PDB file of C-alpha atoms and ligand atoms in Angstrom:
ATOM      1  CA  UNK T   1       0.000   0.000   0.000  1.00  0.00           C
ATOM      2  CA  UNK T   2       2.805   2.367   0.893  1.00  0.00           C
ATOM      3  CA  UNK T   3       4.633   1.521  -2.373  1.00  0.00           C
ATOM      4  CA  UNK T   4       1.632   2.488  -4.179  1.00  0.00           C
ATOM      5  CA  UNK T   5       0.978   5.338  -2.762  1.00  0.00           C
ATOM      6  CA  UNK T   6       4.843   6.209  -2.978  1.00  0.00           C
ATOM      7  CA  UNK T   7       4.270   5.844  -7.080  1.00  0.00           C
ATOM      8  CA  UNK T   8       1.223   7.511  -7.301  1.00  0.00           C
ATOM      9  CA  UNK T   9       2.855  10.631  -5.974  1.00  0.00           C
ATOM     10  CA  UNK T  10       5.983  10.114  -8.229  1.00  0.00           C
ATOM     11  CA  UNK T  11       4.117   9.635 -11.148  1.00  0.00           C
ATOM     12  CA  UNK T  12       1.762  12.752 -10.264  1.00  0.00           C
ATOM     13  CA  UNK T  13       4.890  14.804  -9.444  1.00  0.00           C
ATOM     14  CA  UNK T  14       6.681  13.978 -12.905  1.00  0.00           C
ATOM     15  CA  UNK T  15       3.356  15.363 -14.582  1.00  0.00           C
ATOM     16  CA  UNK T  16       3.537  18.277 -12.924  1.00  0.00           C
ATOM     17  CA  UNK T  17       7.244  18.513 -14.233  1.00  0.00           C
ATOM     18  CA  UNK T  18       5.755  17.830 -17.518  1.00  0.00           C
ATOM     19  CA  UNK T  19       3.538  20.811 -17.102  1.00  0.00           C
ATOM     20  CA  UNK T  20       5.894  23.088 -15.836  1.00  0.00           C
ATOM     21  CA  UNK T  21       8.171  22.098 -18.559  1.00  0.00           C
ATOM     22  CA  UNK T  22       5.208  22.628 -21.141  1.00  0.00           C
ATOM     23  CA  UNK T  23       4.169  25.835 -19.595  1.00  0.00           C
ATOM     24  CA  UNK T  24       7.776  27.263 -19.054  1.00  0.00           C
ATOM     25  CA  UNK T  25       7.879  30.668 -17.234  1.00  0.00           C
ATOM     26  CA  UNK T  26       9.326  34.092 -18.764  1.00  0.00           C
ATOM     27  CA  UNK T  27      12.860  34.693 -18.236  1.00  0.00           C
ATOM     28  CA  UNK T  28      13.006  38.152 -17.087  1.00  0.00           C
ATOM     29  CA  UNK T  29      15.606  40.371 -18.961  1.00  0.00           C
ATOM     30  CA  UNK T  30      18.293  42.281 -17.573  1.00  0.00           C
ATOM     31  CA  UNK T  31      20.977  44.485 -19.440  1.00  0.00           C
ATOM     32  CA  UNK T  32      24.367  42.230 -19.673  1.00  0.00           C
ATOM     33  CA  UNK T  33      26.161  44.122 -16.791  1.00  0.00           C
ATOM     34  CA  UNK T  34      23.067  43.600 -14.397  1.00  0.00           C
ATOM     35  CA  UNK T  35      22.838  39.544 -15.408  1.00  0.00           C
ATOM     36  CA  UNK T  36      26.409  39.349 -14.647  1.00  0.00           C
ATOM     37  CA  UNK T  37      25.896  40.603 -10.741  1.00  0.00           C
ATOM     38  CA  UNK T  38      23.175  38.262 -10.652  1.00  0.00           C
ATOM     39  CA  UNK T  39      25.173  35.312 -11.432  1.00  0.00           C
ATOM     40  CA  UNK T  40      27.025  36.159  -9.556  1.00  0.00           C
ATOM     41  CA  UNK T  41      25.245  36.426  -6.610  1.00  0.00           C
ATOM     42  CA  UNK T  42      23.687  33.242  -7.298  1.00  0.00           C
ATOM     43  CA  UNK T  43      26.932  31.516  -6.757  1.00  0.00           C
ATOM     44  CA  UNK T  44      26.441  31.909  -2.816  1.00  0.00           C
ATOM     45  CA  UNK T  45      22.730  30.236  -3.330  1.00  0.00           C
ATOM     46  CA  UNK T  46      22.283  26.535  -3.789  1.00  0.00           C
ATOM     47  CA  UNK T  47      18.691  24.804  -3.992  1.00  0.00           C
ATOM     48  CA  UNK T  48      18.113  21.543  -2.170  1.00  0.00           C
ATOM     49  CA  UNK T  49      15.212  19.704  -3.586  1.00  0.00           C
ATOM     50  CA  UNK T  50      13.496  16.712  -5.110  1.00  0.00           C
ATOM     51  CA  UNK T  51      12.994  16.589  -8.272  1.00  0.00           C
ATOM     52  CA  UNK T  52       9.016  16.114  -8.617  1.00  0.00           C
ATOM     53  CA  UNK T  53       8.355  17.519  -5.456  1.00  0.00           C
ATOM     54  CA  UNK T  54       5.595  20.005  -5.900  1.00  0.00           C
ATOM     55  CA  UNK T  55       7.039  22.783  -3.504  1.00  0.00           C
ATOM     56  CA  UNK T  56       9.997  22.043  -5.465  1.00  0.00           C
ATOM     57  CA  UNK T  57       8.595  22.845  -8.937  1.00  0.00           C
ATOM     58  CA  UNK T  58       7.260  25.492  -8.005  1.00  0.00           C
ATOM     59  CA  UNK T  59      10.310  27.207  -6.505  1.00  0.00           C
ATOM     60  CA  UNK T  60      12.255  26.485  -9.258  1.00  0.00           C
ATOM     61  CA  UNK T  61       9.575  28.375 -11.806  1.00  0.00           C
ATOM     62  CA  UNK T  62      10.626  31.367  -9.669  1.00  0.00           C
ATOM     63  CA  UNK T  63      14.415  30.518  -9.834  1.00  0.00           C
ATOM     64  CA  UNK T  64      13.675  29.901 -13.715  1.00  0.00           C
ATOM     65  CA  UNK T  65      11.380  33.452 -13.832  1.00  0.00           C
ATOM     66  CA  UNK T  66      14.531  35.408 -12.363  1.00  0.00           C
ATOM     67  CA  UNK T  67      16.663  34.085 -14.532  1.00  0.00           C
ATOM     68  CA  UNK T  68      18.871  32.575 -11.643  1.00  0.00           C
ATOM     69  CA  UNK T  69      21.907  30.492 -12.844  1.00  0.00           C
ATOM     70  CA  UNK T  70      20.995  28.791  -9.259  1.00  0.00           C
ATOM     71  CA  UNK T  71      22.655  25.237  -8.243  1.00  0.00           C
ATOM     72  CA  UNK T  72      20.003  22.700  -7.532  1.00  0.00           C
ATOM     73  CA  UNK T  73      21.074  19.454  -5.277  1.00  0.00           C
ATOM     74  CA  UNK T  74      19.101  16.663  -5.168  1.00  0.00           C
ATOM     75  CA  UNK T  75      18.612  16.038  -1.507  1.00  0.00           C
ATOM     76  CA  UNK T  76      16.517  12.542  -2.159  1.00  0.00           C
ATOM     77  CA  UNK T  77      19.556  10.457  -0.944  1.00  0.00           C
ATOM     78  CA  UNK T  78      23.539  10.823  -0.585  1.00  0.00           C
ATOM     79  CA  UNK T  79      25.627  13.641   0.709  1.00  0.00           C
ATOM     80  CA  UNK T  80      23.444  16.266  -0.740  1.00  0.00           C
ATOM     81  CA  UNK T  81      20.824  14.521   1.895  1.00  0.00           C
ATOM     82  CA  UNK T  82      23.585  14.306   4.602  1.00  0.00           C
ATOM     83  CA  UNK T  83      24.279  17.794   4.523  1.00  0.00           C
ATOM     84  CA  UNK T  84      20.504  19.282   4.691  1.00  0.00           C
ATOM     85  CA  UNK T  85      20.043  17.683   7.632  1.00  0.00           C
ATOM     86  CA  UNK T  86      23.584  18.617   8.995  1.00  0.00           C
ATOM     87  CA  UNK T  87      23.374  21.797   8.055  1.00  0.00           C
ATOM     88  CA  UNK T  88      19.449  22.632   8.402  1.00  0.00           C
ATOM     89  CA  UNK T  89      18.237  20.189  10.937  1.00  0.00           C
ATOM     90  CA  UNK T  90      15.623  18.794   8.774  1.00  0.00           C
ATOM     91  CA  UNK T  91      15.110  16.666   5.576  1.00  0.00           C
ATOM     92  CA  UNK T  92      12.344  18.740   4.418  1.00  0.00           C
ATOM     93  CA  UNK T  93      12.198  20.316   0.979  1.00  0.00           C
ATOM     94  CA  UNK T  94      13.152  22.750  -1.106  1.00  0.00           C
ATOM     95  CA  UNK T  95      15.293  24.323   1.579  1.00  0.00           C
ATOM     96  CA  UNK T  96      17.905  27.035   0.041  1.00  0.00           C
ATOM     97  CA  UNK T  97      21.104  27.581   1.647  1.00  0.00           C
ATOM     98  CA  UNK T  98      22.379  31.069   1.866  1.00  0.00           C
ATOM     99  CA  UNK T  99      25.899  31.854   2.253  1.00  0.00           C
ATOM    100  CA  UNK T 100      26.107  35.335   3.104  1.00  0.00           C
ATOM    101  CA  UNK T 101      30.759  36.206   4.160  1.00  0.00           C
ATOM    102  CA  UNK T 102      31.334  33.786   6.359  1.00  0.00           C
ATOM    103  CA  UNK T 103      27.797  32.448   7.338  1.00  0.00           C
ATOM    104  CA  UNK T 104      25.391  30.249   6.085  1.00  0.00           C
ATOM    105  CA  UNK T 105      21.589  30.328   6.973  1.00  0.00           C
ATOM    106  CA  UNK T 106      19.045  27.466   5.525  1.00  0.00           C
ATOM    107  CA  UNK T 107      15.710  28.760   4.499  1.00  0.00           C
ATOM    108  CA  UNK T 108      12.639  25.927   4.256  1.00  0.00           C
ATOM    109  CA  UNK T 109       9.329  26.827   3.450  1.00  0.00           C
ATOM    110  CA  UNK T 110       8.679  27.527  -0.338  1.00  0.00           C
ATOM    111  CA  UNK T 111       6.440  30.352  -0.069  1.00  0.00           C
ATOM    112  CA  UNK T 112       9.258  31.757   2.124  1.00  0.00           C
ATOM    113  CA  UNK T 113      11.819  31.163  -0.356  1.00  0.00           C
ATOM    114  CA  UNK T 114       9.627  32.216  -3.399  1.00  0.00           C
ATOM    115  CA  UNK T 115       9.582  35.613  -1.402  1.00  0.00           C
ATOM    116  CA  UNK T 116      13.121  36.270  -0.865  1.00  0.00           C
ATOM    117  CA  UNK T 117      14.123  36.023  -3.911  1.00  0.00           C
ATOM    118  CA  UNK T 118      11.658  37.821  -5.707  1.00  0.00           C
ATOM    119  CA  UNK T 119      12.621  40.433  -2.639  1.00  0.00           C
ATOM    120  CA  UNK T 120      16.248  40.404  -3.955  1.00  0.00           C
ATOM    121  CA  UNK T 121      16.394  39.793  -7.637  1.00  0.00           C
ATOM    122  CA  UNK T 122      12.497  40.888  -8.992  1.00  0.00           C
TER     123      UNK T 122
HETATM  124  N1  LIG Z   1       5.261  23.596   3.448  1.00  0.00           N
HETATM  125  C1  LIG Z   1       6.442  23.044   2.838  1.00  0.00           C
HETATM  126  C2  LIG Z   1       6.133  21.639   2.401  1.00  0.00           C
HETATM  127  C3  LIG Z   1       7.376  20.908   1.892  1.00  0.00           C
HETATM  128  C4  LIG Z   1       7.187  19.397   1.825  1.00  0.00           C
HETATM  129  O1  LIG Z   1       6.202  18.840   2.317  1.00  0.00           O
HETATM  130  N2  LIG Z   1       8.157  18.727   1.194  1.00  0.00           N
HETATM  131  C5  LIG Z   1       8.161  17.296   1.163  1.00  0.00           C
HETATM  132  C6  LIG Z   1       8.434  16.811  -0.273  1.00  0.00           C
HETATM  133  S1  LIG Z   1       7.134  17.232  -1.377  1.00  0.00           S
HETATM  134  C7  LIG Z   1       9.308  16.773   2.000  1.00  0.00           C
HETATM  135  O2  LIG Z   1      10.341  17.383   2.107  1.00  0.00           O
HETATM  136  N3  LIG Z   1       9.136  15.595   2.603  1.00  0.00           N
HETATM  137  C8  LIG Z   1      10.198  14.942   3.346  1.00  0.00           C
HETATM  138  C9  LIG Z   1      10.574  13.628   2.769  1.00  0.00           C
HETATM  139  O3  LIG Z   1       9.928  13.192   1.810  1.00  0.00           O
HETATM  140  O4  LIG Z   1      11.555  13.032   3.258  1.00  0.00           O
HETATM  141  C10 LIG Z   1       6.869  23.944   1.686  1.00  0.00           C
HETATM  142  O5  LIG Z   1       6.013  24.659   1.110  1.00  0.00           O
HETATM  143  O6  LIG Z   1       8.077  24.007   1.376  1.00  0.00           O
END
């Protein structure tokens, strides 16, 4: 029963991957100079997710919307999964990790993350 369940919301999460894919957000545009500070900002940001997670997709069509060159690391098993909950206490995702000098803060909570970047880069 668990197994089922388990590939039921697989199979519904690689739809909505379809969908997103199908319906692809606008890049927004920047001049060249402006991109460039971006990506380069977006070095210190790295995405820890699951691929068909739902809270997932839908961070990354913000991520994809801003035009964010942003690492994503599959958290779903291995030291990508190891270091979420190391580093941010919790295997919950999408959880971004900040590095801001010398410190590093993890943010969970999509809507949460959604809103801080559209703070700092919309
Ligand atoms: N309210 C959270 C919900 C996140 C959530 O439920 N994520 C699930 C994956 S879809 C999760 O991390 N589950 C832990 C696990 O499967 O180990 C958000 O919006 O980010």
């Amino acid at each position: 029963m668990k197994i089922l369940i388990k590939g039921m919301r697989e199979g519904l999460g690689r739809l909505i991957v379809l969908i997103d894919w199908v319906f692809s957000p606008k890049k927004i545009k920047r001049s060249e100079s402006e991109q460039a500070e971006v990506n380069k900002q977006a070095e210190s940001l790295k995405l820890y997710q699951f691929y068909a997670c739902p809270f997932c997709i839908k961070t990354r069509r913000t991520i994809k919307r801003l035009n964010l060159p942003m690492e994503t690391r599959n958290a779903q098993a291995g030291q990508f999964r190891a270091e979420l909950l190391a580093g941010g206490g919790e295997v919950k995702v999408p959880c971004l990790r900040v590095k801001e000098g010398g410190d590093i803060t993890w943010m969970y909570e999509s809507s949460d993350i959604m809103a801080y970047l559209d703070k700092r880069f919309g």
